[in-house]
PDB file of C-alpha atoms in Angstrom:
ATOM      1  CA  MET F   1       6.078 -18.492  10.825  1.00 40.00           C
ATOM      2  CA  HIS F   2       2.222 -20.561  10.688  1.00 42.00           C
ATOM      3  CA  LEU F   3       1.444 -19.093  14.295  1.00 43.00           C
ATOM      4  CA  PHE F   4       2.141 -15.615  13.186  1.00 43.00           C
ATOM      5  CA  SER F   5      -0.071 -15.911  10.472  1.00 50.00           C
ATOM      6  CA  ILE F   6      -3.228 -17.622  12.090  1.00 46.00           C
ATOM      7  CA  LEU F   7      -2.868 -14.910  14.290  1.00 44.00           C
ATOM      8  CA  ALA F   8      -2.236 -12.089  11.998  1.00 59.00           C
ATOM      9  CA  ASN F   9      -5.367 -13.212   9.861  1.00 62.00           C
ATOM     10  CA  MET F  10      -7.258 -13.190  13.503  1.00 65.00           C
ATOM     11  CA  ALA F  11      -6.410  -9.567  14.390  1.00 65.00           C
ATOM     12  CA  LEU F  12      -7.352  -8.423  10.709  1.00 63.00           C
ATOM     13  CA  TYR F  13     -10.844 -10.128  11.066  1.00 67.00           C
ATOM     14  CA  ALA F  14     -11.630  -8.999  15.028  1.00 71.00           C
ATOM     15  CA  SER F  15     -10.542  -5.492  13.904  1.00 79.00           C
ATOM     16  CA  VAL F  16     -11.486  -5.036  10.351  1.00 79.00           C
ATOM     17  CA  ASP F  17     -14.097  -2.936  10.330  1.00 82.00           C
ATOM     18  CA  LYS F  18     -12.588  -0.514  12.545  1.00 86.00           C
ATOM     19  CA  TYR F  19      -9.637  -0.295   9.892  1.00 86.00           C
ATOM     20  CA  LEU F  20     -11.711  -0.053   6.670  1.00 88.00           C
ATOM     21  CA  HIS F  21     -13.831   2.445   8.981  1.00 90.00           C
ATOM     22  CA  GLY F  22     -10.497   4.613   9.146  1.00 92.00           C
ATOM     23  CA  LEU F  23      -9.694   3.821   5.229  1.00 91.00           C
ATOM     24  CA  PHE F  24     -13.377   5.754   4.356  1.00 93.00           C
ATOM     25  CA  GLY F  25     -12.569   8.247   6.892  1.00 95.00           C
ATOM     26  CA  LEU F  26      -9.334   8.842   5.105  1.00 95.00           C
ATOM     27  CA  ALA F  27     -10.670   8.030   1.519  1.00 93.00           C
ATOM     28  CA  ASN F  28     -11.084  11.793   0.696  1.00 93.00           C
ATOM     29  CA  ASP F  29      -7.841  13.590   2.561  1.00 96.00           C
ATOM     30  CA  PRO F  30      -6.988  16.682   0.616  1.00 96.00           C
ATOM     31  CA  ALA F  31      -3.253  14.910   0.230  1.00 97.00           C
ATOM     32  CA  ALA F  32      -2.446  13.150  -2.632  1.00 96.00           C
ATOM     33  CA  GLU F  33       0.070  10.749  -0.385  1.00 96.00           C
ATOM     34  CA  VAL F  34      -2.692  10.117   2.231  1.00 96.00           C
ATOM     35  CA  ARG F  35      -5.336   9.052  -0.809  1.00 96.00           C
ATOM     36  CA  LYS F  36      -2.750   6.790  -3.134  1.00 96.00           C
ATOM     37  CA  LEU F  37      -1.721   4.769   0.837  1.00 94.00           C
ATOM     38  CA  VAL F  38      -5.460   4.392   0.991  1.00 95.00           C
ATOM     39  CA  CYS F  39      -5.379   3.042  -2.472  1.00 94.00           C
ATOM     40  CA  ALA F  40      -2.469   0.558  -1.720  1.00 93.00           C
ATOM     41  CA  ALA F  41      -4.338  -0.963   1.430  1.00 91.00           C
ATOM     42  CA  PHE F  42      -7.491  -1.813  -0.681  1.00 92.00           C
ATOM     43  CA  VAL F  43      -4.962  -3.017  -2.952  1.00 90.00           C
ATOM     44  CA  GLN F  44      -3.234  -5.324  -0.438  1.00 87.00           C
ATOM     45  CA  LEU F  45      -6.869  -6.288   1.196  1.00 87.00           C
ATOM     46  CA  ILE F  46      -8.024  -7.568  -2.198  1.00 85.00           C
ATOM     47  CA  GLU F  47      -4.693  -9.363  -2.828  1.00 82.00           C
ATOM     48  CA  VAL F  48      -4.478 -10.745   0.453  1.00 78.00           C
ATOM     49  CA  ARG F  49      -7.941 -11.492   1.634  1.00 78.00           C
ATOM     50  CA  PRO F  50     -10.000 -10.189  -0.572  1.00 80.00           C
ATOM     51  CA  SER F  51     -13.202 -11.923   1.816  1.00 80.00           C
ATOM     52  CA  VAL F  52     -12.737  -9.445   4.188  1.00 81.00           C
ATOM     53  CA  LEU F  53     -14.535  -6.774   1.511  1.00 83.00           C
ATOM     54  CA  GLU F  54     -17.145  -8.626   0.489  1.00 82.00           C
ATOM     55  CA  PRO F  55     -19.607  -6.582   2.882  1.00 86.00           C
ATOM     56  CA  HIS F  56     -18.121  -3.390   1.698  1.00 87.00           C
ATOM     57  CA  MET F  57     -17.312  -4.562  -2.440  1.00 85.00           C
ATOM     58  CA  LYS F  58     -20.308  -1.922  -3.436  1.00 90.00           C
ATOM     59  CA  ASN F  59     -18.609   1.255  -1.633  1.00 91.00           C
ATOM     60  CA  VAL F  60     -14.714  -0.342  -2.255  1.00 90.00           C
ATOM     61  CA  ILE F  61     -15.854  -0.147  -6.163  1.00 90.00           C
ATOM     62  CA  GLU F  62     -17.497   3.328  -6.568  1.00 92.00           C
ATOM     63  CA  TYR F  63     -14.290   4.582  -4.300  1.00 94.00           C
ATOM     64  CA  MET F  64     -11.642   3.372  -6.811  1.00 92.00           C
ATOM     65  CA  LEU F  65     -13.474   4.596 -10.049  1.00 93.00           C
ATOM     66  CA  GLN F  66     -13.846   7.937  -8.392  1.00 94.00           C
ATOM     67  CA  VAL F  67     -10.248   7.799  -7.753  1.00 94.00           C
ATOM     68  CA  ASN F  68      -9.243   6.770 -10.866  1.00 94.00           C
ATOM     69  CA  LYS F  69     -10.181  10.322 -12.141  1.00 94.00           C
ATOM     70  CA  ASP F  70      -7.847  11.804  -9.668  1.00 95.00           C
ATOM     71  CA  THR F  71      -6.132  15.080 -10.235  1.00 94.00           C
ATOM     72  CA  ASP F  72      -2.822  13.783  -8.823  1.00 96.00           C
ATOM     73  CA  ALA F  73      -1.402  10.804 -11.500  1.00 96.00           C
ATOM     74  CA  GLU F  74       0.478   8.942  -8.527  1.00 95.00           C
ATOM     75  CA  VAL F  75      -3.486   8.374  -6.988  1.00 96.00           C
ATOM     76  CA  ALA F  76      -5.096   7.588 -10.034  1.00 95.00           C
ATOM     77  CA  LEU F  77      -2.138   5.078 -10.951  1.00 94.00           C
ATOM     78  CA  GLU F  78      -2.428   3.034  -7.548  1.00 93.00           C
ATOM     79  CA  ALA F  79      -5.802   2.900  -8.164  1.00 93.00           C
ATOM     80  CA  CYS F  80      -5.501   1.064 -11.417  1.00 91.00           C
ATOM     81  CA  GLU F  81      -4.042  -1.487  -9.392  1.00 91.00           C
ATOM     82  CA  PHE F  82      -7.086  -2.572  -7.628  1.00 90.00           C
ATOM     83  CA  TRP F  83      -8.359  -3.568 -11.218  1.00 87.00           C
ATOM     84  CA  VAL F  84      -4.968  -4.994 -12.544  1.00 84.00           C
ATOM     85  CA  GLN F  85      -5.322  -7.460  -8.971  1.00 80.00           C
ATOM     86  CA  GLY F  86      -8.841  -7.808  -9.917  1.00 68.00           C
ATOM     87  CA  ILE F  87      -7.758  -9.375 -13.055  1.00 64.00           C
ATOM     88  CA  VAL F  88      -5.283 -11.553 -11.372  1.00 57.00           C
ATOM     89  CA  LEU F  89      -7.443 -13.474  -9.064  1.00 60.00           C
ATOM     90  CA  GLU F  90     -10.121 -14.296 -11.863  1.00 59.00           C
ATOM     91  CA  GLN F  91      -6.646 -15.103 -14.165  1.00 54.00           C
ATOM     92  CA  ASP F  92      -5.557 -17.763 -10.690  1.00 57.00           C
ATOM     93  CA  ASN F  93      -9.559 -18.686 -10.807  1.00 58.00           C
ATOM     94  CA  ILE F  94     -10.169 -17.183  -7.328  1.00 51.00           C
ATOM     95  CA  ASP F  95     -13.368 -15.437  -6.041  1.00 52.00           C
ATOM     96  CA  PRO F  96     -13.114 -12.208  -5.197  1.00 48.00           C
ATOM     97  CA  MET F  97     -15.928 -11.751  -3.163  1.00 49.00           C
ATOM     98  CA  ASN F  98     -14.983 -14.784  -0.653  1.00 49.00           C
ATOM     99  CA  GLY F  99     -10.678 -15.443  -1.676  1.00 48.00           C
ATOM    100  CA  GLN F 100     -12.054 -19.154  -2.330  1.00 48.00           C
ATOM    101  CA  TYR F 101     -10.635 -21.200  -5.691  1.00 43.00           C
ATOM    102  CA  THR F 102     -13.361 -22.102  -8.082  1.00 44.00           C
ATOM    103  CA  PHE F 103     -12.821 -24.483 -10.501  1.00 36.00           C
ATOM    104  CA  LYS F 104     -14.586 -23.962 -14.276  1.00 40.00           C
TER     105      LYS F 104
END
């Protein structure tokens, strides 16, 4: 199982720019379900591998702020999960920019 985790991480890092490009391409899709899934993907990334978002954090934050005002309540609610996850990282003393524990 550990080997699978390592390979999955390597695959993510190898194609993260393409993946993020695809997410941003779908970010303003007219279908609310697609926008909701884009938000969910950003939430998963910040939860599992926040370091992959570091170079794109400004754009991700701007998008999430925009989507928090989405006319579809489910999309806006999913966007809120991004901020909740950021609070969890802070409470766990994890730097969201690199996914590493920090000691206070």
